[in-house]
Amino acid sequence: MTVLAAPLTAEEVSAFWRDGFLVIPRLAGEQEIAQMREVYDQLFARRAGREEGMQFDLAGPDDEETPAALPQILMPSTYAPELLTSELRGRALAVARQLLGPEAAETGDHAINKPPRSTATTPWHQDEAYWNPEQDHRALSIWIPLQDVDTTNGCMEFLPGSHTGDVLPHQSIGNDPRVHGLELAEPIDTSAAVACPLPAGGATVHFSRTVHFTGHNQTDEPRRAYIMSFALPPTPRTDGRSFPWLDARKTARAARAAAAGQTREPGPRAE
Ligand code: NI
């Protein structure tokens, strides 16, 4: 894997720290994306990781009767190791190191496959709300669509500057503790939000506290997103911070993981 020296301009680096996100118009080539799309569709077709709780419905109750509103696979590269050797990974790591510093390392990947004509959004949230509240996190996610995206199929939308605030109160989506996905517990003013349409092969990068959202997929094609997450080593907090929404959650995913003896918890990562 080749890690490039400094793929971003100084302007891009300062824009990331000003806004909490950055658009990279081109991070992967057409051929790379086509190959990834094939691997990706196979993983979802065979429901890779389902039995051990690594494949689940992010936005619904995740039982066997209800069609998944928002299928997700955690650590897809575990089930398709060919993803680990892509040159895209080296480019993504170089971006992460340029933004976070040379100690930044990959903490995991995931895949969110928004079905055609889906009414599920990924509601406004901060990724840090999913993680251990007793630690401080400096992390980012690189979100890569495997087809063109805009607001008609669920491109990323960000609230500029929101990364400088605290982690806001969250709850399970719809306040249903069976649901893994989180949303802000109180509505916020999102009138200044920026939608980021992208061609396949482009990417967005966002910090772990940046408030973000994706809308419905109103098209006849799935909206495939592949996400790689990177972080500095977390540091302990001493202020007794707690995230009660994590304690309240009782998901089928967690039950399957426990039954399968799956103790692996993906590190800081985006949803
Ligand atoms: Ni997220």
mmCIF file of C-alpha atoms and ligand atoms in Angstrom:
data_model
loop_
_atom_site.group_PDB
_atom_site.id
_atom_site.type_symbol
_atom_site.label_atom_id
_atom_site.label_comp_id
_atom_site.label_asym_id
_atom_site.label_seq_id
_atom_site.Cartn_x
_atom_site.Cartn_y
_atom_site.Cartn_z
ATOM 1 C CA MET A 1 0.000 0.000 0.000
ATOM 2 C CA THR A 2 1.419 3.344 -1.033
ATOM 3 C CA VAL A 3 0.760 6.222 1.367
ATOM 4 C CA LEU A 4 1.063 9.500 -0.501
ATOM 5 C CA ALA A 5 2.906 12.357 1.170
ATOM 6 C CA ALA A 6 0.346 15.158 1.208
ATOM 7 C CA PRO A 7 -2.610 14.802 -1.149
ATOM 8 C CA LEU A 8 -4.464 17.895 0.143
ATOM 9 C CA THR A 9 -3.637 21.542 -0.469
ATOM 10 C CA ALA A 10 -3.094 23.889 2.502
ATOM 11 C CA GLU A 11 -6.448 25.500 1.605
ATOM 12 C CA GLU A 12 -8.215 22.134 1.819
ATOM 13 C CA VAL A 13 -6.669 21.409 5.223
ATOM 14 C CA SER A 14 -7.766 24.761 6.627
ATOM 15 C CA ALA A 15 -11.245 24.389 5.099
ATOM 16 C CA PHE A 16 -11.597 21.030 6.880
ATOM 17 C CA TRP A 17 -10.768 22.541 10.265
ATOM 18 C CA ARG A 18 -12.944 25.608 9.622
ATOM 19 C CA ASP A 19 -16.049 23.710 8.444
ATOM 20 C CA GLY A 20 -15.623 20.240 9.982
ATOM 21 C CA PHE A 21 -15.837 18.601 6.560
ATOM 22 C CA LEU A 22 -14.200 18.605 3.146
ATOM 23 C CA VAL A 23 -15.212 17.517 -0.347
ATOM 24 C CA ILE A 24 -12.579 15.671 -2.375
ATOM 25 C CA PRO A 25 -13.797 15.647 -5.988
ATOM 26 C CA ARG A 26 -11.720 12.594 -6.932
ATOM 27 C CA LEU A 27 -10.149 10.022 -4.600
ATOM 28 C CA ALA A 28 -10.664 6.789 -6.588
ATOM 29 C CA GLY A 29 -10.551 5.839 -10.254
ATOM 30 C CA GLU A 30 -13.413 4.430 -12.311
ATOM 31 C CA GLN A 31 -11.916 0.949 -12.449
ATOM 32 C CA GLU A 32 -11.370 0.880 -8.681
ATOM 33 C CA ILE A 33 -14.946 1.937 -8.028
ATOM 34 C CA ALA A 34 -16.331 -0.653 -10.457
ATOM 35 C CA GLN A 35 -14.394 -3.416 -8.684
ATOM 36 C CA MET A 36 -15.482 -2.226 -5.261
ATOM 37 C CA ARG A 37 -19.108 -2.094 -6.367
ATOM 38 C CA GLU A 38 -18.960 -5.749 -7.391
ATOM 39 C CA VAL A 39 -17.438 -6.827 -4.055
ATOM 40 C CA TYR A 40 -19.914 -4.635 -2.170
ATOM 41 C CA ASP A 41 -23.003 -6.058 -3.865
ATOM 42 C CA GLN A 42 -21.802 -9.613 -3.209
ATOM 43 C CA LEU A 43 -21.315 -8.873 0.488
ATOM 44 C CA PHE A 44 -24.882 -7.586 0.844
ATOM 45 C CA ALA A 45 -26.322 -10.380 -1.343
ATOM 46 C CA ARG A 46 -24.816 -13.031 0.953
ATOM 47 C CA ARG A 47 -25.576 -10.970 4.081
ATOM 48 C CA ALA A 48 -21.967 -11.228 5.193
ATOM 49 C CA GLY A 49 -21.569 -10.971 8.974
ATOM 50 C CA ARG A 50 -25.302 -11.313 9.672
ATOM 51 C CA GLU A 51 -25.051 -14.143 12.203
ATOM 52 C CA GLU A 52 -22.370 -12.478 14.259
ATOM 53 C CA GLY A 53 -24.087 -9.114 14.432
ATOM 54 C CA MET A 54 -21.820 -7.335 11.968
ATOM 55 C CA GLN A 55 -24.567 -7.010 9.323
ATOM 56 C CA PHE A 56 -27.805 -5.435 10.476
ATOM 57 C CA ASP A 57 -30.489 -2.845 9.884
ATOM 58 C CA LEU A 58 -29.185 0.536 10.975
ATOM 59 C CA ALA A 59 -32.592 2.223 10.965
ATOM 60 C CA GLY A 60 -35.152 -0.498 11.811
ATOM 61 C CA PRO A 61 -35.814 -3.198 14.425
ATOM 62 C CA ASP A 62 -33.491 -5.618 12.578
ATOM 63 C CA ASP A 63 -35.722 -8.663 13.063
ATOM 64 C CA GLU A 64 -36.073 -11.341 10.386
ATOM 65 C CA GLU A 65 -39.654 -10.316 9.458
ATOM 66 C CA THR A 66 -39.138 -6.628 8.704
ATOM 67 C CA PRO A 67 -37.319 -5.754 5.464
ATOM 68 C CA ALA A 68 -34.174 -3.806 6.355
ATOM 69 C CA ALA A 69 -34.672 -0.050 6.071
ATOM 70 C CA LEU A 70 -30.948 0.671 5.936
ATOM 71 C CA PRO A 71 -28.675 -2.387 5.646
ATOM 72 C CA GLN A 72 -25.205 -1.904 7.088
ATOM 73 C CA ILE A 73 -22.098 -4.107 7.313
ATOM 74 C CA LEU A 74 -19.428 -3.327 9.889
ATOM 75 C CA MET A 75 -15.857 -4.181 8.931
ATOM 76 C CA PRO A 76 -16.710 -5.368 5.383
ATOM 77 C CA SER A 77 -12.989 -5.789 4.685
ATOM 78 C CA THR A 78 -13.045 -8.697 7.179
ATOM 79 C CA TYR A 79 -15.395 -10.503 4.797
ATOM 80 C CA ALA A 80 -13.779 -9.265 1.576
ATOM 81 C CA PRO A 81 -10.040 -8.898 2.300
ATOM 82 C CA GLU A 82 -9.424 -7.735 -1.263
ATOM 83 C CA LEU A 83 -10.737 -4.365 -0.075
ATOM 84 C CA LEU A 84 -7.645 -4.054 2.139
ATOM 85 C CA THR A 85 -5.198 -4.018 -0.718
ATOM 86 C CA SER A 86 -6.790 -1.277 -2.798
ATOM 87 C CA GLU A 87 -4.682 1.761 -3.588
ATOM 88 C CA LEU A 88 -7.614 3.849 -2.484
ATOM 89 C CA ARG A 89 -6.795 2.805 1.096
ATOM 90 C CA GLY A 90 -3.332 4.302 0.891
ATOM 91 C CA ARG A 91 -4.750 7.535 -0.485
ATOM 92 C CA ALA A 92 -7.370 7.679 2.275
ATOM 93 C CA LEU A 93 -4.743 7.085 4.985
ATOM 94 C CA ALA A 94 -2.607 9.876 3.543
ATOM 95 C CA VAL A 95 -5.581 12.267 3.724
ATOM 96 C CA ALA A 96 -6.254 11.216 7.335
ATOM 97 C CA ARG A 97 -2.630 11.695 8.368
ATOM 98 C CA GLN A 98 -2.455 15.078 6.734
ATOM 99 C CA LEU A 99 -5.526 16.204 8.706
ATOM 100 C CA LEU A 100 -5.040 14.460 12.069
ATOM 101 C CA GLY A 101 -1.284 13.955 12.165
ATOM 102 C CA PRO A 102 1.182 11.145 11.459
ATOM 103 C CA GLU A 103 -0.147 8.921 14.261
ATOM 104 C CA ALA A 104 -3.553 8.593 12.609
ATOM 105 C CA ALA A 105 -4.438 4.968 11.856
ATOM 106 C CA GLU A 106 -7.387 3.239 10.286
ATOM 107 C CA THR A 107 -9.954 2.135 12.877
ATOM 108 C CA GLY A 108 -12.300 0.241 10.596
ATOM 109 C CA ASP A 109 -14.580 0.385 7.615
ATOM 110 C CA HIS A 110 -18.293 0.013 7.058
ATOM 111 C CA ALA A 111 -20.829 -0.070 4.286
ATOM 112 C CA ILE A 112 -24.272 1.536 4.242
ATOM 113 C CA ASN A 113 -26.486 0.433 1.376
ATOM 114 C CA LYS A 114 -29.573 2.600 1.074
ATOM 115 C CA PRO A 115 -32.186 0.610 -0.883
ATOM 116 C CA PRO A 116 -33.932 1.996 -3.990
ATOM 117 C CA ARG A 117 -37.026 4.100 -3.218
ATOM 118 C CA SER A 118 -36.131 3.964 0.471
ATOM 119 C CA THR A 119 -37.965 6.216 2.881
ATOM 120 C CA ALA A 120 -35.211 5.839 5.495
ATOM 121 C CA THR A 121 -32.984 8.805 6.119
ATOM 122 C CA THR A 122 -29.813 8.684 8.158
ATOM 123 C CA PRO A 123 -30.968 11.333 10.642
ATOM 124 C CA TRP A 124 -28.814 14.208 11.908
ATOM 125 C CA HIS A 125 -26.166 12.885 14.274
ATOM 126 C CA GLN A 126 -22.545 13.102 15.418
ATOM 127 C CA ASP A 127 -20.407 9.986 15.090
ATOM 128 C CA GLU A 128 -18.772 10.482 18.481
ATOM 129 C CA ALA A 129 -22.181 9.806 20.088
ATOM 130 C CA TYR A 130 -21.650 6.098 19.219
ATOM 131 C CA TRP A 131 -18.343 5.810 21.050
ATOM 132 C CA ASN A 132 -16.964 5.369 24.546
ATOM 133 C CA PRO A 133 -17.900 8.554 26.457
ATOM 134 C CA GLU A 134 -15.032 8.046 28.892
ATOM 135 C CA GLN A 135 -12.518 8.801 26.167
ATOM 136 C CA ASP A 136 -11.678 11.827 24.042
ATOM 137 C CA HIS A 137 -11.711 11.069 20.339
ATOM 138 C CA ARG A 138 -9.986 12.763 17.447
ATOM 139 C CA ALA A 139 -11.278 10.899 14.453
ATOM 140 C CA LEU A 140 -12.564 11.370 10.935
ATOM 141 C CA SER A 141 -14.433 9.380 8.345
ATOM 142 C CA ILE A 142 -13.937 9.272 4.614
ATOM 143 C CA TRP A 143 -17.270 8.585 2.895
ATOM 144 C CA ILE A 144 -17.015 7.216 -0.632
ATOM 145 C CA PRO A 145 -20.081 6.771 -2.853
ATOM 146 C CA LEU A 146 -19.849 3.907 -5.348
ATOM 147 C CA GLN A 147 -22.115 5.735 -7.807
ATOM 148 C CA ASP A 148 -22.866 9.409 -8.384
ATOM 149 C CA VAL A 149 -24.748 10.954 -5.453
ATOM 150 C CA ASP A 150 -26.859 14.056 -4.960
ATOM 151 C CA THR A 151 -29.842 14.949 -2.776
ATOM 152 C CA THR A 152 -32.133 12.598 -4.741
ATOM 153 C CA ASN A 153 -30.302 9.461 -3.556
ATOM 154 C CA GLY A 154 -28.779 10.453 -0.222
ATOM 155 C CA CYS A 155 -25.552 12.409 -0.576
ATOM 156 C CA MET A 156 -23.882 13.629 2.613
ATOM 157 C CA GLU A 157 -25.120 16.866 4.196
ATOM 158 C CA PHE A 158 -23.129 18.673 6.884
ATOM 159 C CA LEU A 159 -23.700 21.501 9.334
ATOM 160 C CA PRO A 160 -20.599 23.707 8.956
ATOM 161 C CA GLY A 161 -18.797 24.546 12.194
ATOM 162 C CA SER A 162 -20.738 21.993 14.246
ATOM 163 C CA HIS A 163 -17.517 20.071 14.949
ATOM 164 C CA THR A 164 -16.377 22.741 17.415
ATOM 165 C CA GLY A 165 -19.220 22.127 19.881
ATOM 166 C CA ASP A 166 -19.895 19.373 22.407
ATOM 167 C CA VAL A 167 -21.535 16.045 21.710
ATOM 168 C CA LEU A 168 -25.268 16.848 21.740
ATOM 169 C CA PRO A 169 -27.879 14.568 23.367
ATOM 170 C CA HIS A 170 -28.805 11.633 21.093
ATOM 171 C CA GLN A 171 -31.344 8.801 21.115
ATOM 172 C CA SER A 172 -31.983 5.686 19.038
ATOM 173 C CA ILE A 173 -33.714 6.575 15.753
ATOM 174 C CA GLY A 174 -37.412 7.114 16.469
ATOM 175 C CA ASN A 175 -36.540 6.751 20.171
ATOM 176 C CA ASP A 176 -36.831 2.965 19.641
ATOM 177 C CA PRO A 177 -34.117 1.235 21.721
ATOM 178 C CA ARG A 178 -34.201 -1.762 19.334
ATOM 179 C CA VAL A 179 -32.656 0.478 16.661
ATOM 180 C CA HIS A 180 -28.862 0.693 16.461
ATOM 181 C CA GLY A 181 -28.756 4.029 14.601
ATOM 182 C CA LEU A 182 -28.713 7.275 16.585
ATOM 183 C CA GLU A 183 -30.273 10.682 15.972
ATOM 184 C CA LEU A 184 -30.123 14.031 17.747
ATOM 185 C CA ALA A 185 -32.675 13.934 20.563
ATOM 186 C CA GLU A 186 -33.765 17.551 19.945
ATOM 187 C CA PRO A 187 -34.284 19.219 16.564
ATOM 188 C CA ILE A 188 -31.620 21.759 15.617
ATOM 189 C CA ASP A 189 -31.532 24.526 13.034
ATOM 190 C CA THR A 190 -30.114 22.913 9.893
ATOM 191 C CA SER A 191 -30.909 25.796 7.522
ATOM 192 C CA ALA A 192 -27.166 26.403 7.041
ATOM 193 C CA ALA A 193 -26.488 22.743 6.127
ATOM 194 C CA VAL A 194 -24.412 22.037 3.024
ATOM 195 C CA ALA A 195 -25.348 19.140 0.724
ATOM 196 C CA CYS A 196 -22.356 17.558 -1.037
ATOM 197 C CA PRO A 197 -23.224 15.984 -4.400
ATOM 198 C CA LEU A 198 -20.333 13.905 -5.750
ATOM 199 C CA PRO A 199 -19.383 11.796 -8.736
ATOM 200 C CA ALA A 200 -18.512 8.132 -8.116
ATOM 201 C CA GLY A 201 -14.875 8.172 -7.023
ATOM 202 C CA GLY A 202 -15.217 11.407 -5.091
ATOM 203 C CA ALA A 203 -15.318 11.489 -1.287
ATOM 204 C CA THR A 204 -16.298 13.584 1.668
ATOM 205 C CA VAL A 205 -14.277 13.743 4.876
ATOM 206 C CA HIS A 206 -15.875 14.691 8.187
ATOM 207 C CA PHE A 207 -14.665 15.092 11.758
ATOM 208 C CA SER A 208 -16.085 12.928 14.540
ATOM 209 C CA ARG A 209 -18.251 15.758 15.965
ATOM 210 C CA THR A 210 -19.537 17.240 12.715
ATOM 211 C CA VAL A 211 -23.347 17.046 12.603
ATOM 212 C CA HIS A 212 -24.406 15.222 9.409
ATOM 213 C CA PHE A 213 -27.309 13.568 7.600
ATOM 214 C CA THR A 214 -28.248 11.731 4.412
ATOM 215 C CA GLY A 215 -31.708 11.907 2.872
ATOM 216 C CA HIS A 216 -34.032 9.385 1.231
ATOM 217 C CA ASN A 217 -32.955 7.422 -1.796
ATOM 218 C CA GLN A 218 -35.629 8.458 -4.294
ATOM 219 C CA THR A 219 -34.015 6.627 -7.224
ATOM 220 C CA ASP A 220 -34.377 3.088 -8.598
ATOM 221 C CA GLU A 221 -30.755 2.181 -7.814
ATOM 222 C CA PRO A 222 -29.241 1.385 -4.416
ATOM 223 C CA ARG A 223 -27.153 4.185 -2.892
ATOM 224 C CA ARG A 224 -23.942 2.415 -1.984
ATOM 225 C CA ALA A 225 -21.591 4.171 0.419
ATOM 226 C CA TYR A 226 -18.263 2.784 1.629
ATOM 227 C CA ILE A 227 -16.754 4.475 4.671
ATOM 228 C CA MET A 228 -13.255 4.281 6.112
ATOM 229 C CA SER A 229 -12.553 5.700 9.557
ATOM 230 C CA PHE A 230 -9.283 6.957 10.993
ATOM 231 C CA ALA A 231 -8.325 8.210 14.437
ATOM 232 C CA LEU A 232 -5.567 9.181 16.777
ATOM 233 C CA PRO A 233 -5.315 6.951 19.858
ATOM 234 C CA PRO A 234 -8.167 7.966 22.207
ATOM 235 C CA THR A 235 -7.235 9.584 25.507
ATOM 236 C CA PRO A 236 -9.075 9.098 28.838
ATOM 237 C CA ARG A 237 -11.487 11.778 30.081
ATOM 238 C CA THR A 238 -11.804 12.475 33.767
ATOM 239 C CA ASP A 239 -15.053 14.460 33.814
ATOM 240 C CA GLY A 240 -17.442 11.499 34.105
ATOM 241 C CA ARG A 241 -19.081 12.101 30.725
ATOM 242 C CA SER A 242 -21.825 9.555 29.983
ATOM 243 C CA PHE A 243 -23.924 8.742 26.899
ATOM 244 C CA PRO A 244 -27.179 7.319 28.357
ATOM 245 C CA TRP A 245 -28.522 6.614 24.852
ATOM 246 C CA LEU A 246 -25.924 3.857 24.484
ATOM 247 C CA ASP A 247 -26.952 2.213 27.781
ATOM 248 C CA ALA A 248 -30.623 2.378 26.727
ATOM 249 C CA ARG A 249 -30.070 0.501 23.461
ATOM 250 C CA LYS A 250 -31.143 -3.161 23.288
ATOM 251 C CA THR A 251 -30.541 -4.312 19.734
ATOM 252 C CA ALA A 252 -30.850 -7.640 17.955
ATOM 253 C CA ARG A 253 -27.378 -6.957 16.574
ATOM 254 C CA ALA A 254 -25.880 -6.941 20.076
ATOM 255 C CA ALA A 255 -27.754 -10.148 20.966
ATOM 256 C CA ARG A 256 -26.459 -11.933 17.849
ATOM 257 C CA ALA A 257 -22.914 -10.732 18.520
ATOM 258 C CA ALA A 258 -23.104 -12.008 22.107
ATOM 259 C CA ALA A 259 -24.528 -15.392 21.004
ATOM 260 C CA ALA A 260 -21.734 -15.759 18.445
ATOM 261 C CA GLY A 261 -19.065 -14.814 20.992
ATOM 262 C CA GLN A 262 -18.250 -11.801 18.819
ATOM 263 C CA THR A 263 -16.514 -9.425 21.186
ATOM 264 C CA ARG A 264 -14.891 -7.316 18.504
ATOM 265 C CA GLU A 265 -16.197 -3.790 18.685
ATOM 266 C CA PRO A 266 -15.307 -1.619 15.752
ATOM 267 C CA GLY A 267 -13.425 1.432 16.962
ATOM 268 C CA PRO A 268 -14.533 4.988 16.485
ATOM 269 C CA ARG A 269 -16.418 5.009 13.253
ATOM 270 C CA ALA A 270 -19.162 6.840 11.390
ATOM 271 C CA GLU A 271 -22.619 5.537 10.704
HETATM 272 NI NI NI B 1 -22.272 9.285 10.749
#
